[in-house]
Short mmCIF file of C-alpha atoms in Angstrom, two decimals:
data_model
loop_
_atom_site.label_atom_id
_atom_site.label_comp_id
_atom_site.label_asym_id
_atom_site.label_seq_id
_atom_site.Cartn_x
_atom_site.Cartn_y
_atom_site.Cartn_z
CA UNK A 1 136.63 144.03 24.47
CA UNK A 2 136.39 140.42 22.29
CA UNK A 3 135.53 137.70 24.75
CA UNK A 4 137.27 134.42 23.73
CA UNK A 5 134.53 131.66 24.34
CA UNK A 6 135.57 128.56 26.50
CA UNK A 7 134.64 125.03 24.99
CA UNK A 8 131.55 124.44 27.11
CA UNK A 9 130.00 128.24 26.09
CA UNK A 10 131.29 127.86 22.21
CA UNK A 11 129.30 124.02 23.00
CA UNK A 12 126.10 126.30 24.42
CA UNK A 13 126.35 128.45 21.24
CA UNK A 14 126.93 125.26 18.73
CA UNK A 15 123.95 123.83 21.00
CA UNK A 16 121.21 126.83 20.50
CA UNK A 17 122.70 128.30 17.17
CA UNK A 18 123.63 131.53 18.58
CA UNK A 19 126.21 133.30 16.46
CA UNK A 20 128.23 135.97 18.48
CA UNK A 21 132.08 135.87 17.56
CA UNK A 22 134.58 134.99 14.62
CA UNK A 23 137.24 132.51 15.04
CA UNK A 24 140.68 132.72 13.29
CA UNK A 25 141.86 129.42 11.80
CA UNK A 26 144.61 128.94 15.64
CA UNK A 27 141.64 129.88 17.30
CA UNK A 28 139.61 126.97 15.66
CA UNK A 29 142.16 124.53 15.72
CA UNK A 30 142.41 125.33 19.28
CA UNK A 31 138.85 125.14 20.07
CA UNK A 32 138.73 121.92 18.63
CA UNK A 33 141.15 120.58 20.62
CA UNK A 34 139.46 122.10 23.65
CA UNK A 35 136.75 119.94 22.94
CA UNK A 36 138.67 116.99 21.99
CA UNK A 37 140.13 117.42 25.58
CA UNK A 38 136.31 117.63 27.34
CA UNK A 39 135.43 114.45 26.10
CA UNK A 40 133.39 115.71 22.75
CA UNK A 41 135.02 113.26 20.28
CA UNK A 42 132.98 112.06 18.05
CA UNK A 43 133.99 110.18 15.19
CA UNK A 44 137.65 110.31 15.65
CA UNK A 45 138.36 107.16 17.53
CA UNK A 46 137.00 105.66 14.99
CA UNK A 47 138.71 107.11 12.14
CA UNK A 48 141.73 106.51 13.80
CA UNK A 49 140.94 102.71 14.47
CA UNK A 50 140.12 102.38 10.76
CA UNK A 51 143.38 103.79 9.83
CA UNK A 52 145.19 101.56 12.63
CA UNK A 53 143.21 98.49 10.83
CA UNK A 54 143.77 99.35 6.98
CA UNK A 55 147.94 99.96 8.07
CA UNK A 56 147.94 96.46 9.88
CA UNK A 57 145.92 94.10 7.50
CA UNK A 58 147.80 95.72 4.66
CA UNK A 59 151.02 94.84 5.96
CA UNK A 60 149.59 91.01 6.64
CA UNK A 61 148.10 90.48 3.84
CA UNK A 62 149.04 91.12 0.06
CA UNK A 63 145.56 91.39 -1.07
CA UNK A 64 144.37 93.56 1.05
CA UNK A 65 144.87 96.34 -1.12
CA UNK A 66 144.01 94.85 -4.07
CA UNK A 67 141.76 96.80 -6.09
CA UNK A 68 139.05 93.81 -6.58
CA UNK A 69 138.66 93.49 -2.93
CA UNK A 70 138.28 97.01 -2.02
CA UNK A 71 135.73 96.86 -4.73
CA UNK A 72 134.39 93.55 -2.70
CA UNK A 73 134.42 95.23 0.74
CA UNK A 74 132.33 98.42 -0.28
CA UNK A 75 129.80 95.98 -0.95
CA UNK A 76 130.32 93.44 1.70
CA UNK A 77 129.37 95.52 4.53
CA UNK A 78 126.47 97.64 2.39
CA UNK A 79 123.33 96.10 3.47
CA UNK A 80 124.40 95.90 7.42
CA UNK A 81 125.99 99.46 6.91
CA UNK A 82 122.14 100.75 5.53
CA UNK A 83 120.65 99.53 8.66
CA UNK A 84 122.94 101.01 10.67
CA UNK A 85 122.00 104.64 9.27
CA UNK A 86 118.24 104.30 10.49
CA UNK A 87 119.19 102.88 13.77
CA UNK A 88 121.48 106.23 14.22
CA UNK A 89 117.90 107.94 13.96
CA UNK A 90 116.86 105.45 16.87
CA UNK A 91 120.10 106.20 18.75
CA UNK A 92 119.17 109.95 18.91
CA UNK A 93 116.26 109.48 20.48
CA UNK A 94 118.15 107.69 23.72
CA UNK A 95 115.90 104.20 22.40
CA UNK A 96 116.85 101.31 20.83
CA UNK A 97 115.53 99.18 17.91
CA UNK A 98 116.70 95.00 18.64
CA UNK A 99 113.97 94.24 15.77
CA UNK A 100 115.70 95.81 12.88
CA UNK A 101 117.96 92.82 11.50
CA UNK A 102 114.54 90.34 11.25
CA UNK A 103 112.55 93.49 10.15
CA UNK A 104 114.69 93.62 7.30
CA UNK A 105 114.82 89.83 6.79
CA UNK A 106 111.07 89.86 6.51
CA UNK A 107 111.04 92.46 3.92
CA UNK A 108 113.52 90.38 1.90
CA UNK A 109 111.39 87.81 2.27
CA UNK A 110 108.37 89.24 1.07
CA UNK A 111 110.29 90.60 -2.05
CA UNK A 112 112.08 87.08 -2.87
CA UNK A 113 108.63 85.40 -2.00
CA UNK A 114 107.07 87.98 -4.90
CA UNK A 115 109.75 87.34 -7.14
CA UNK A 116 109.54 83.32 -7.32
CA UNK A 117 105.79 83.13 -6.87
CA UNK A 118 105.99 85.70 -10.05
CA UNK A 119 103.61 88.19 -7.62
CA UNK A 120 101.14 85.39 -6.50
CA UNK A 121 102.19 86.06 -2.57
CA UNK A 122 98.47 84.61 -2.15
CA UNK A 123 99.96 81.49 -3.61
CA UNK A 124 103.20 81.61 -1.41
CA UNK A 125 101.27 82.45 1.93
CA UNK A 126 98.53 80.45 1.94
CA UNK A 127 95.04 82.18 2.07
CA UNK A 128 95.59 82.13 6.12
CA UNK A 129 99.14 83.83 6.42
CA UNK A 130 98.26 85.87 3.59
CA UNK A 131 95.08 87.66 5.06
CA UNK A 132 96.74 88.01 8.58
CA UNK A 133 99.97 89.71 6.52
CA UNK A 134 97.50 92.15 4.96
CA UNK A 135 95.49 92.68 8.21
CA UNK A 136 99.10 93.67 9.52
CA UNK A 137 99.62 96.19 6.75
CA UNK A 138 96.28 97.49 7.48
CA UNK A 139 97.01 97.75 11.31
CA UNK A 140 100.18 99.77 10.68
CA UNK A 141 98.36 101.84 8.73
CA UNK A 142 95.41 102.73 11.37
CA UNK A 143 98.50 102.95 13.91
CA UNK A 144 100.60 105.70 11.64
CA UNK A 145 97.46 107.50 11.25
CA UNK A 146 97.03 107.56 15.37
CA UNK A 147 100.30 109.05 15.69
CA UNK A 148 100.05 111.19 12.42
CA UNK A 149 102.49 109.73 10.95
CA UNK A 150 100.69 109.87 7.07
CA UNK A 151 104.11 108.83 5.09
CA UNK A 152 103.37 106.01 7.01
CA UNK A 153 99.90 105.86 6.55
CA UNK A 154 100.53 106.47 2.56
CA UNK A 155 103.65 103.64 2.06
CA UNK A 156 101.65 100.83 4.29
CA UNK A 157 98.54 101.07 2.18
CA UNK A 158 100.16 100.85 -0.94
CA UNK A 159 102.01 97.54 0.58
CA UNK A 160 98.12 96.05 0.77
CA UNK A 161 97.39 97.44 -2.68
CA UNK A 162 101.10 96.06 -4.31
CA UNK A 163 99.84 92.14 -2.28
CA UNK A 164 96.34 91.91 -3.56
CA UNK A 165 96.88 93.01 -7.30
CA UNK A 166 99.19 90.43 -7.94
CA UNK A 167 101.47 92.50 -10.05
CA UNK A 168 103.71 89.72 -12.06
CA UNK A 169 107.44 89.71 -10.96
CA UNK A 170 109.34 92.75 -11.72
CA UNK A 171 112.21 93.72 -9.37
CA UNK A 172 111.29 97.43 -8.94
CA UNK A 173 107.83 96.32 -7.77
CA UNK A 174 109.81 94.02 -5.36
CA UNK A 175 111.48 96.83 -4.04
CA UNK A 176 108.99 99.00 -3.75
CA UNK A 177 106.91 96.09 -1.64
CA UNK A 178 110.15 95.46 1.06
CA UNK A 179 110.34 98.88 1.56
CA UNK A 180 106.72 99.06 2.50
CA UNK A 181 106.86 95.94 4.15
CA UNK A 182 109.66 98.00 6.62
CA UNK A 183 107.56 101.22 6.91
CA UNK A 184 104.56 99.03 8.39
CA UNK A 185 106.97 97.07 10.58
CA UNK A 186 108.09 100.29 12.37
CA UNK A 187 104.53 101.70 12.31
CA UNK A 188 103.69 98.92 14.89
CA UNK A 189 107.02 99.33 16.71
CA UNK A 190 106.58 103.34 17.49
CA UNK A 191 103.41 102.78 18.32
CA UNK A 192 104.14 100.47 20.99
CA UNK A 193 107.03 102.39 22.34
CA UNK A 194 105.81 105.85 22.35
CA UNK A 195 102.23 105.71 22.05
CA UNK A 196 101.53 102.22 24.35
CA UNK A 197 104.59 103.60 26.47
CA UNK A 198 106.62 100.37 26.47
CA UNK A 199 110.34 99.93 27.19
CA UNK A 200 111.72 100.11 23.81
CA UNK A 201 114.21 96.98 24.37
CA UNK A 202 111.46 94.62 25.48
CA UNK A 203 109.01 95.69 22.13
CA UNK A 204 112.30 95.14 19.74
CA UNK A 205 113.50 92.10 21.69
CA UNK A 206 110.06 90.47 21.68
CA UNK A 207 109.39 91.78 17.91
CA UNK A 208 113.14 90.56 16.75
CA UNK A 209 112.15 87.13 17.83
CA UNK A 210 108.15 87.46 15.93
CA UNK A 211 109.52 88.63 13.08
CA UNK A 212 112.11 85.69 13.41
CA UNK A 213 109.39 83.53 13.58
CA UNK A 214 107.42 85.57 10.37
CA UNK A 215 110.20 84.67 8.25
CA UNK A 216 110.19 80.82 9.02
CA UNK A 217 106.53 80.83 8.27
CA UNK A 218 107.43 82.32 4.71
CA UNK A 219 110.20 80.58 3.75
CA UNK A 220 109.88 77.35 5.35
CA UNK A 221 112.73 75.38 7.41
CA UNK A 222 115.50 75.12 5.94
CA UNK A 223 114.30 76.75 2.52
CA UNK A 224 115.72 79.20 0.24
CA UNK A 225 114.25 81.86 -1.63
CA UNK A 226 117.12 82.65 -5.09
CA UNK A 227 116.78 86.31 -6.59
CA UNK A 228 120.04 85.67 -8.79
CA UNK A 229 117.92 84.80 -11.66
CA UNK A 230 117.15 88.44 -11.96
CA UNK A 231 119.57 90.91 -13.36
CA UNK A 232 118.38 93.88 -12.18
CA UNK A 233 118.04 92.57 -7.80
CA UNK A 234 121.51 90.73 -8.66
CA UNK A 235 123.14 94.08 -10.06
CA UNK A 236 121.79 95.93 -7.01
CA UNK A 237 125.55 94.79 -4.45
CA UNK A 238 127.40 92.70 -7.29
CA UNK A 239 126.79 95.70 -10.60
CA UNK A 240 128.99 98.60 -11.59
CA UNK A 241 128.61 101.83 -12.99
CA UNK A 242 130.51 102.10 -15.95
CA UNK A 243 133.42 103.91 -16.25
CA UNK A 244 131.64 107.52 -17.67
CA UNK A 245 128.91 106.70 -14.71
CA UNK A 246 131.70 106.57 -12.45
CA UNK A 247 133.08 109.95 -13.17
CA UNK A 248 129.74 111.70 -13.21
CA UNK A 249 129.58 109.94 -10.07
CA UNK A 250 132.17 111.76 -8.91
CA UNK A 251 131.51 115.08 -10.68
CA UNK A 252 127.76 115.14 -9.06
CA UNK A 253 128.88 114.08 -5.72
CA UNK A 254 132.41 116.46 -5.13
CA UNK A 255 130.99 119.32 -6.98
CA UNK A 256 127.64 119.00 -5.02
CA UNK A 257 129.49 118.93 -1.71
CA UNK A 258 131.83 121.52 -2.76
CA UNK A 259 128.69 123.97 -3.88
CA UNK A 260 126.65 123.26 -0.55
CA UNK A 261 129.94 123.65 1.93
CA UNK A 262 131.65 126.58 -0.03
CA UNK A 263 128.29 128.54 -1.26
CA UNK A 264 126.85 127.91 2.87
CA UNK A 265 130.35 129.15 3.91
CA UNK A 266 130.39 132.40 2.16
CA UNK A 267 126.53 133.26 1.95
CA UNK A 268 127.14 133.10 5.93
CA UNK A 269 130.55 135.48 5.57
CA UNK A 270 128.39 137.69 3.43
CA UNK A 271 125.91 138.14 6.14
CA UNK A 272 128.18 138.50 9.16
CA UNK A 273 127.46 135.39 10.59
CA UNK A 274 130.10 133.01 12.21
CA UNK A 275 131.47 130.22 10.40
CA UNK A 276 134.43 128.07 10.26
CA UNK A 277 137.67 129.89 8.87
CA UNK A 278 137.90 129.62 5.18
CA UNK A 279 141.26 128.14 5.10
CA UNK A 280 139.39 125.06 7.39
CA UNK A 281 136.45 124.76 4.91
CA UNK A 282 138.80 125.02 1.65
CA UNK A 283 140.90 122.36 3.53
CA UNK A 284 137.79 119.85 4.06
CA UNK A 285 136.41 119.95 -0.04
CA UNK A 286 140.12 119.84 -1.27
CA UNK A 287 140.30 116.31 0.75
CA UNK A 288 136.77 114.98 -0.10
CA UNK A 289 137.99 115.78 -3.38
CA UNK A 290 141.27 114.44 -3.36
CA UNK A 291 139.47 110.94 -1.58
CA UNK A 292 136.75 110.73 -4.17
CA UNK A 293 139.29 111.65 -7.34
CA UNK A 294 141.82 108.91 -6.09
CA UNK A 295 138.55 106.01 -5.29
CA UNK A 296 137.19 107.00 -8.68
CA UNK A 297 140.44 106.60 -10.60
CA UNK A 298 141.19 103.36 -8.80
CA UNK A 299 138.04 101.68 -9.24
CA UNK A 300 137.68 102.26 -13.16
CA UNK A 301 140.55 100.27 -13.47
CA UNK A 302 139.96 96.63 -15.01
CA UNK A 303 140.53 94.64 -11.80
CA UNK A 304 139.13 91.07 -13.07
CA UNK A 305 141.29 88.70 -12.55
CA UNK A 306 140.14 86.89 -15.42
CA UNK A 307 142.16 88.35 -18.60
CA UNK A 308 139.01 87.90 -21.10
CA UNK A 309 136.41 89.89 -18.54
CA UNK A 310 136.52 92.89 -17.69
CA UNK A 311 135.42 94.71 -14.58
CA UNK A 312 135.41 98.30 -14.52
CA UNK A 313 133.65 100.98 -12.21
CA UNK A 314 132.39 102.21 -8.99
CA UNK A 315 129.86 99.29 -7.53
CA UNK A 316 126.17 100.43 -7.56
CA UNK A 317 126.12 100.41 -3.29
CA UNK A 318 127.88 103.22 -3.64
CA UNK A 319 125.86 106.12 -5.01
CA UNK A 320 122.94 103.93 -2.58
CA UNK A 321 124.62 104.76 0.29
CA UNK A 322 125.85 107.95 -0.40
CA UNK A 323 122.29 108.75 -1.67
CA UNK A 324 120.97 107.46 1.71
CA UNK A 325 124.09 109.59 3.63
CA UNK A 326 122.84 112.83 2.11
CA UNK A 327 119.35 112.31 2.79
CA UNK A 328 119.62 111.27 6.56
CA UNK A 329 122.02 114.60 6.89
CA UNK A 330 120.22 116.91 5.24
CA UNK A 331 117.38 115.31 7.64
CA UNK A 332 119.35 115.91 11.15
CA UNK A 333 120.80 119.16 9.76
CA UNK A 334 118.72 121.32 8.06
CA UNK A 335 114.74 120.34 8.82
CA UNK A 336 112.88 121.13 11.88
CA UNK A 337 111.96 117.39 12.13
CA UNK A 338 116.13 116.88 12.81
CA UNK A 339 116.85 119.30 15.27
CA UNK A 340 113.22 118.14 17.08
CA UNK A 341 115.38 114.40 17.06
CA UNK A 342 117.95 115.78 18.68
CA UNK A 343 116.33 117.79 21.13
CA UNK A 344 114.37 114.74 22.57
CA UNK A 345 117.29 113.04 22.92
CA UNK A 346 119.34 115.72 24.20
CA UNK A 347 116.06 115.96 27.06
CA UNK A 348 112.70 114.78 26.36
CA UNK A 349 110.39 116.81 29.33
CA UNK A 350 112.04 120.10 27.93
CA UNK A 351 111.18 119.21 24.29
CA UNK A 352 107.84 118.74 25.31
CA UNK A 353 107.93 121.98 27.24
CA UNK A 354 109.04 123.57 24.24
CA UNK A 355 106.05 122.57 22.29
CA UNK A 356 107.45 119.49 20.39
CA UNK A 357 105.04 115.91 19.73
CA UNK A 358 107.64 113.73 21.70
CA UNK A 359 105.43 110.71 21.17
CA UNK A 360 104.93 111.31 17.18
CA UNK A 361 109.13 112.33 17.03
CA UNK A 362 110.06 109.31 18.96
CA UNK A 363 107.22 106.63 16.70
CA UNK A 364 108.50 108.38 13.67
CA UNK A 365 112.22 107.24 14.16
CA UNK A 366 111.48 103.97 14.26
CA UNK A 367 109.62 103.82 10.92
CA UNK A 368 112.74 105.74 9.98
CA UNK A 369 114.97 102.78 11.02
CA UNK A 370 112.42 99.99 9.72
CA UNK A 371 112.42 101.35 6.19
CA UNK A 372 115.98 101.92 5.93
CA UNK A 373 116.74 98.29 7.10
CA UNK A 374 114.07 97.29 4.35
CA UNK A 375 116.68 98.86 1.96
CA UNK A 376 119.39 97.36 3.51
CA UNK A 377 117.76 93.86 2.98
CA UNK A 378 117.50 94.55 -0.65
CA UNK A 379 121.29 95.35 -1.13
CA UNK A 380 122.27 92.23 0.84
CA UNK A 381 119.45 90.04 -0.58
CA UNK A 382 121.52 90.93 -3.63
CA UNK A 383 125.11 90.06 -2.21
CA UNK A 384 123.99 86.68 -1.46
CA UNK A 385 121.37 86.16 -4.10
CA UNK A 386 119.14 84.01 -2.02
CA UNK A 387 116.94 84.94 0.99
CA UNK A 388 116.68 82.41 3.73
CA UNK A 389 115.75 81.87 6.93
CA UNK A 390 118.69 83.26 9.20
CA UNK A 391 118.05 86.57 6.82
CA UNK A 392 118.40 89.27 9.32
CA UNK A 393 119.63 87.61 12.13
CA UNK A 394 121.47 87.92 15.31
CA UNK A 395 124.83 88.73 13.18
CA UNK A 396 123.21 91.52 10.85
CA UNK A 397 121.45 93.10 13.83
CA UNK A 398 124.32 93.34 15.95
CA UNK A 399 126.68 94.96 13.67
CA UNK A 400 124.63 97.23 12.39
CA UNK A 401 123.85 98.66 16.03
CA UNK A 402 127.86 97.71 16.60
CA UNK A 403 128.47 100.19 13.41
CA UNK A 404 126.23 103.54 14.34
CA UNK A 405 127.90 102.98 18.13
CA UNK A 406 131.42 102.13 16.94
CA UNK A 407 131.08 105.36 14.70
CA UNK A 408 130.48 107.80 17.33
CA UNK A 409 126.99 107.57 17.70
CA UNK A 410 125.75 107.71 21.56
CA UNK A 411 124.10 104.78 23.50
CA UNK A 412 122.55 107.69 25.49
CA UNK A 413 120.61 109.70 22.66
CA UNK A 414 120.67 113.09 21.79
CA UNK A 415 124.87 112.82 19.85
CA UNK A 416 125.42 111.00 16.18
CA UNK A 417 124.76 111.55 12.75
CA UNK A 418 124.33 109.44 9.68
CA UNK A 419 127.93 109.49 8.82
CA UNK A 420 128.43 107.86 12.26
CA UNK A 421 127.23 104.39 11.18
CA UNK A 422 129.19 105.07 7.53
CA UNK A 423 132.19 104.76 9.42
CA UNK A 424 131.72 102.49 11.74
CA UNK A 425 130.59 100.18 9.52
CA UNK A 426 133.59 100.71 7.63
CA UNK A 427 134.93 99.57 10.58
CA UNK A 428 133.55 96.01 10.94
CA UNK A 429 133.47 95.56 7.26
CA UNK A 430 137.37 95.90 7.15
CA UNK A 431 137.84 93.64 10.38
CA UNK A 432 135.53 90.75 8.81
CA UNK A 433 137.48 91.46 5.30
CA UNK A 434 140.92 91.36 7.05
CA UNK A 435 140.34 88.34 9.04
CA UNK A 436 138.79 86.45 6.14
CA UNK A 437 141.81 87.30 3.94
CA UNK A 438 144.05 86.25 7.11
CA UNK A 439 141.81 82.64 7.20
CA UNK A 440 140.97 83.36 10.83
CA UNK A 441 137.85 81.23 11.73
CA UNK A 442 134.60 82.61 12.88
CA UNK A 443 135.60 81.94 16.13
CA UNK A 444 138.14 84.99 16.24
CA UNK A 445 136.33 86.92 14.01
CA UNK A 446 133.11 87.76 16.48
CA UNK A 447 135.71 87.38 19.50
CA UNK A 448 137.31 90.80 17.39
CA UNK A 449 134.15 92.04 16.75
CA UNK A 450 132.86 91.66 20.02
CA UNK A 451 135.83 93.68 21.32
CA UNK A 452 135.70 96.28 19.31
CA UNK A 453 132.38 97.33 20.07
CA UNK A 454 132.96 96.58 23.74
CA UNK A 455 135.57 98.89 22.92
CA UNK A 456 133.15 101.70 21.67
CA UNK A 457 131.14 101.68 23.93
CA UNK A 458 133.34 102.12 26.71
CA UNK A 459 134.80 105.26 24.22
CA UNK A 460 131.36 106.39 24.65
CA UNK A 461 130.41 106.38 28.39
CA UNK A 462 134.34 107.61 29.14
CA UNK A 463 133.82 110.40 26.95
CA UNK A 464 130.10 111.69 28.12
CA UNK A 465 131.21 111.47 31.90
CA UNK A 466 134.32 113.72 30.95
CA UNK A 467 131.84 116.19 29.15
CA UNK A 468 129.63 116.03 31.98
CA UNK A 469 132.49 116.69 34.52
CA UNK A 470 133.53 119.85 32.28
CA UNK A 471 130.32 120.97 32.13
CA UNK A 472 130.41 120.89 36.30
#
């Protein structure tokens, strides 16, 4: 006689991949809602606060809707939206990373300082700041090979070898140099944290307010560092694809996730393994599909409002984040090193017990999150087209840990994925879009903010002490 599973067993089976019965597509809808009723709900608050907040600024404002500022918001919120995908990494772990806004503003900094100085950093620095900056990148390295973390090891050396060449400006160079500028940066930070064994909020706090301090020194007070001059750093958040790039956007991304969702659904069908119904997983591509046919129509219309330029295409953040997206999912979902995440999140002593390098799992995540902010700096380096002082800071830090947490992403580790801080910062991008259009001052604008992360967050607890009550 079939057993049908309760929510917290078919959660026990989800939780150690044990396949033993078939679901119909009432019996999944049903399940669903099973969980939906024990607290599991991950993104959906959030998808149904975005649509509450797309109906309601639409209906204030005209523009809105308008096809160049949709275009405008997939870019405004990029670079805080980037940063928010490696702190989901952080997240998992049940730590937290307050050092990842100035992390990113110092690799910005290093790439506009290489770009102006035309790759004399020696120059920029001064022979004192630059030596110590070099004797940091050789620090991080020594640290990443402690915890055997060789990526690490690898990206921080090159950093040393990109400074003391003095490769002349070229923006891939500079690129390549913030990124491993962001790798070293959360070297030092996982070693501290899981090697050293301090609190992971006092490290970040007292590293957000060094690497504050680290970008002062390079810029100066009150200076400015412009990258607009360059057309390939200035294409990187204000570019488009053109209009053929846009559709083989499109073709690569739809018919990628339609091969990897439909060919994983059946190859598991053909084996006798349990999966989703069909009719679900033909009902999730023909809506990605749908989204990305409708986006990609939309955006390869001319929206300049100029009537002798025209502006046509999908903006280059796009494909970067989605890029990133797969990446950090295929990550979480399908390599040992993602399910090792979650399982020191989920509980750290029985990781360990289970044969797992807690330490080197919970260092690596934070060079995760470092080097993904570093990319985040380059895309919005590139909004703005300047780096300066307040690059990184308190504003960029707190929504990009406001976006993982407002996407579903737990304060407590061990629940969120990438997609999490997608979403969320969907979220804040359309609230400081909305209000902006609306002329609301700053005032209201973090006041919203503030509340809709308080908001979140309160989502979150609510929802884990339901779960933990079912589970009872």
């Amino acid at each position: 006689m079939t057993q049908t599973p309760t929510a917290s067993s078919g959660a026990a089976i989800t939780d150690f991949g044990i396949d033993t019965t078939a679901m119909s597509t009432s019996e999944a809808v049903r399940d669903y809602l099973a969980r939906l009723r024990a607290g599991q709900l991950g993104s959906l608050p959030a998808l149904l606060g975005l649509v509450a907040l797309v109906v309601m600024f639409s209906t204030l404002s005209d523009v809105f809707l308008s096809l160049n500022n949709m275009a405008n918001l997939l870019a405004q919120g990029a670079g805080q939206t980037m940063i928010a995908m490696g702190i989901v990494f952080v997240l998992l772990v049940g730590e937290i990373d307050l050092s990842a806004g100035t992390a990113s503003g110092v690799a910005g900094a290093v790439l506009a300082m290489h770009y102006v100085e035309n790759g004399n950093l020696l120059g920029g620095m001064g022979s004192t700041v630059f030596v110590l900056f070099n004797a940091g990148l050789a620090l991080a390295a020594l640290l990443a090979a402690l915890l055997r973390i060789w990526p690490g090891v690898a990206i921080s050396l090159l950093g040393i070898g990109l400074t003391v060449s003095g490769i002349p400006a070229n923006p891939w160079i500079e690129m390549l140099l913030a990124l491993c500028v962001g790798t070293a940066i959360g070297c030092i930070t996982g070693f501290l944290v899981a090697r050293v064994g301090m609190p992971a909020f006092v490290v970040t706090l007292a590293l957000f307010l060094t690497w504050q301090g680290v970008i002062l020194q390079f810029i100066g007070e009150g200076g400015v560092l412009g990258i607009s001059t360059s057309p390939v750093l200035n294409k990187v958040a204000n570019g488009n694809l053109s209009v053929l790039g846009s559709w083989l956007l499109f073709a690569v991304a739809v018919g990628g996730f339609a091969a990897v969702t439909l060919g994983g659904h059946f190859l598991r069908l053909r084996r006798g393994l349990v999966t989703q119904p069909t009719t679900i997983v033909l009902f999730k591509v023909v809506g990605i599909t749908a989204l990305g046919l409708a986006a990609t129509a939309l955006l390869t219309v001319n929206r300049s409002n100029n009537p002798n330029v025209e502006i046509r295409g999908v903006p280059y953040v796009v494909p970067i984040v989605l890029f990133l997206l797969v990446v950090g999912t295929y990550v979480l979902n399908r390599t040992s090193y993602g399910r090792h995440i979650y399982a020191v999140g989920g509980n750290r002593e029985a990781a360990r017990r289970a044969g797992i390098n807690v330490t080197q799992v919970r260092a690596s995540v934070f060079v995760v999150c470092s080097s993904v902010a570093a990319l985040g700096a380059i895309v919005y380096s590139s909004k703005v087209g300047s780096v300066d002082p307040q690059a990184g800071g308190l504003n960029t830090l707190l929504f990009a840990v406001g976006a993982a947490v407002i996407g579903g992403a737990s304060l407590f580790g061990g629940r969120g994925r990438v997609s999490d801080a997608v979403i969320g910062g969907t979220v804040l991008a359309v609230v400081a879009n909305g209000l902006g259009l609306l002329r609301q001052p700053a005032a209201v604008v973090s006041i919203v903010t503030g509340l809709v992360l308080l908001l979140a967050a309160t989502v979150d607890a609510l929802s884990r002490r339901r779960a933990a009550a079912g589970a009872r």
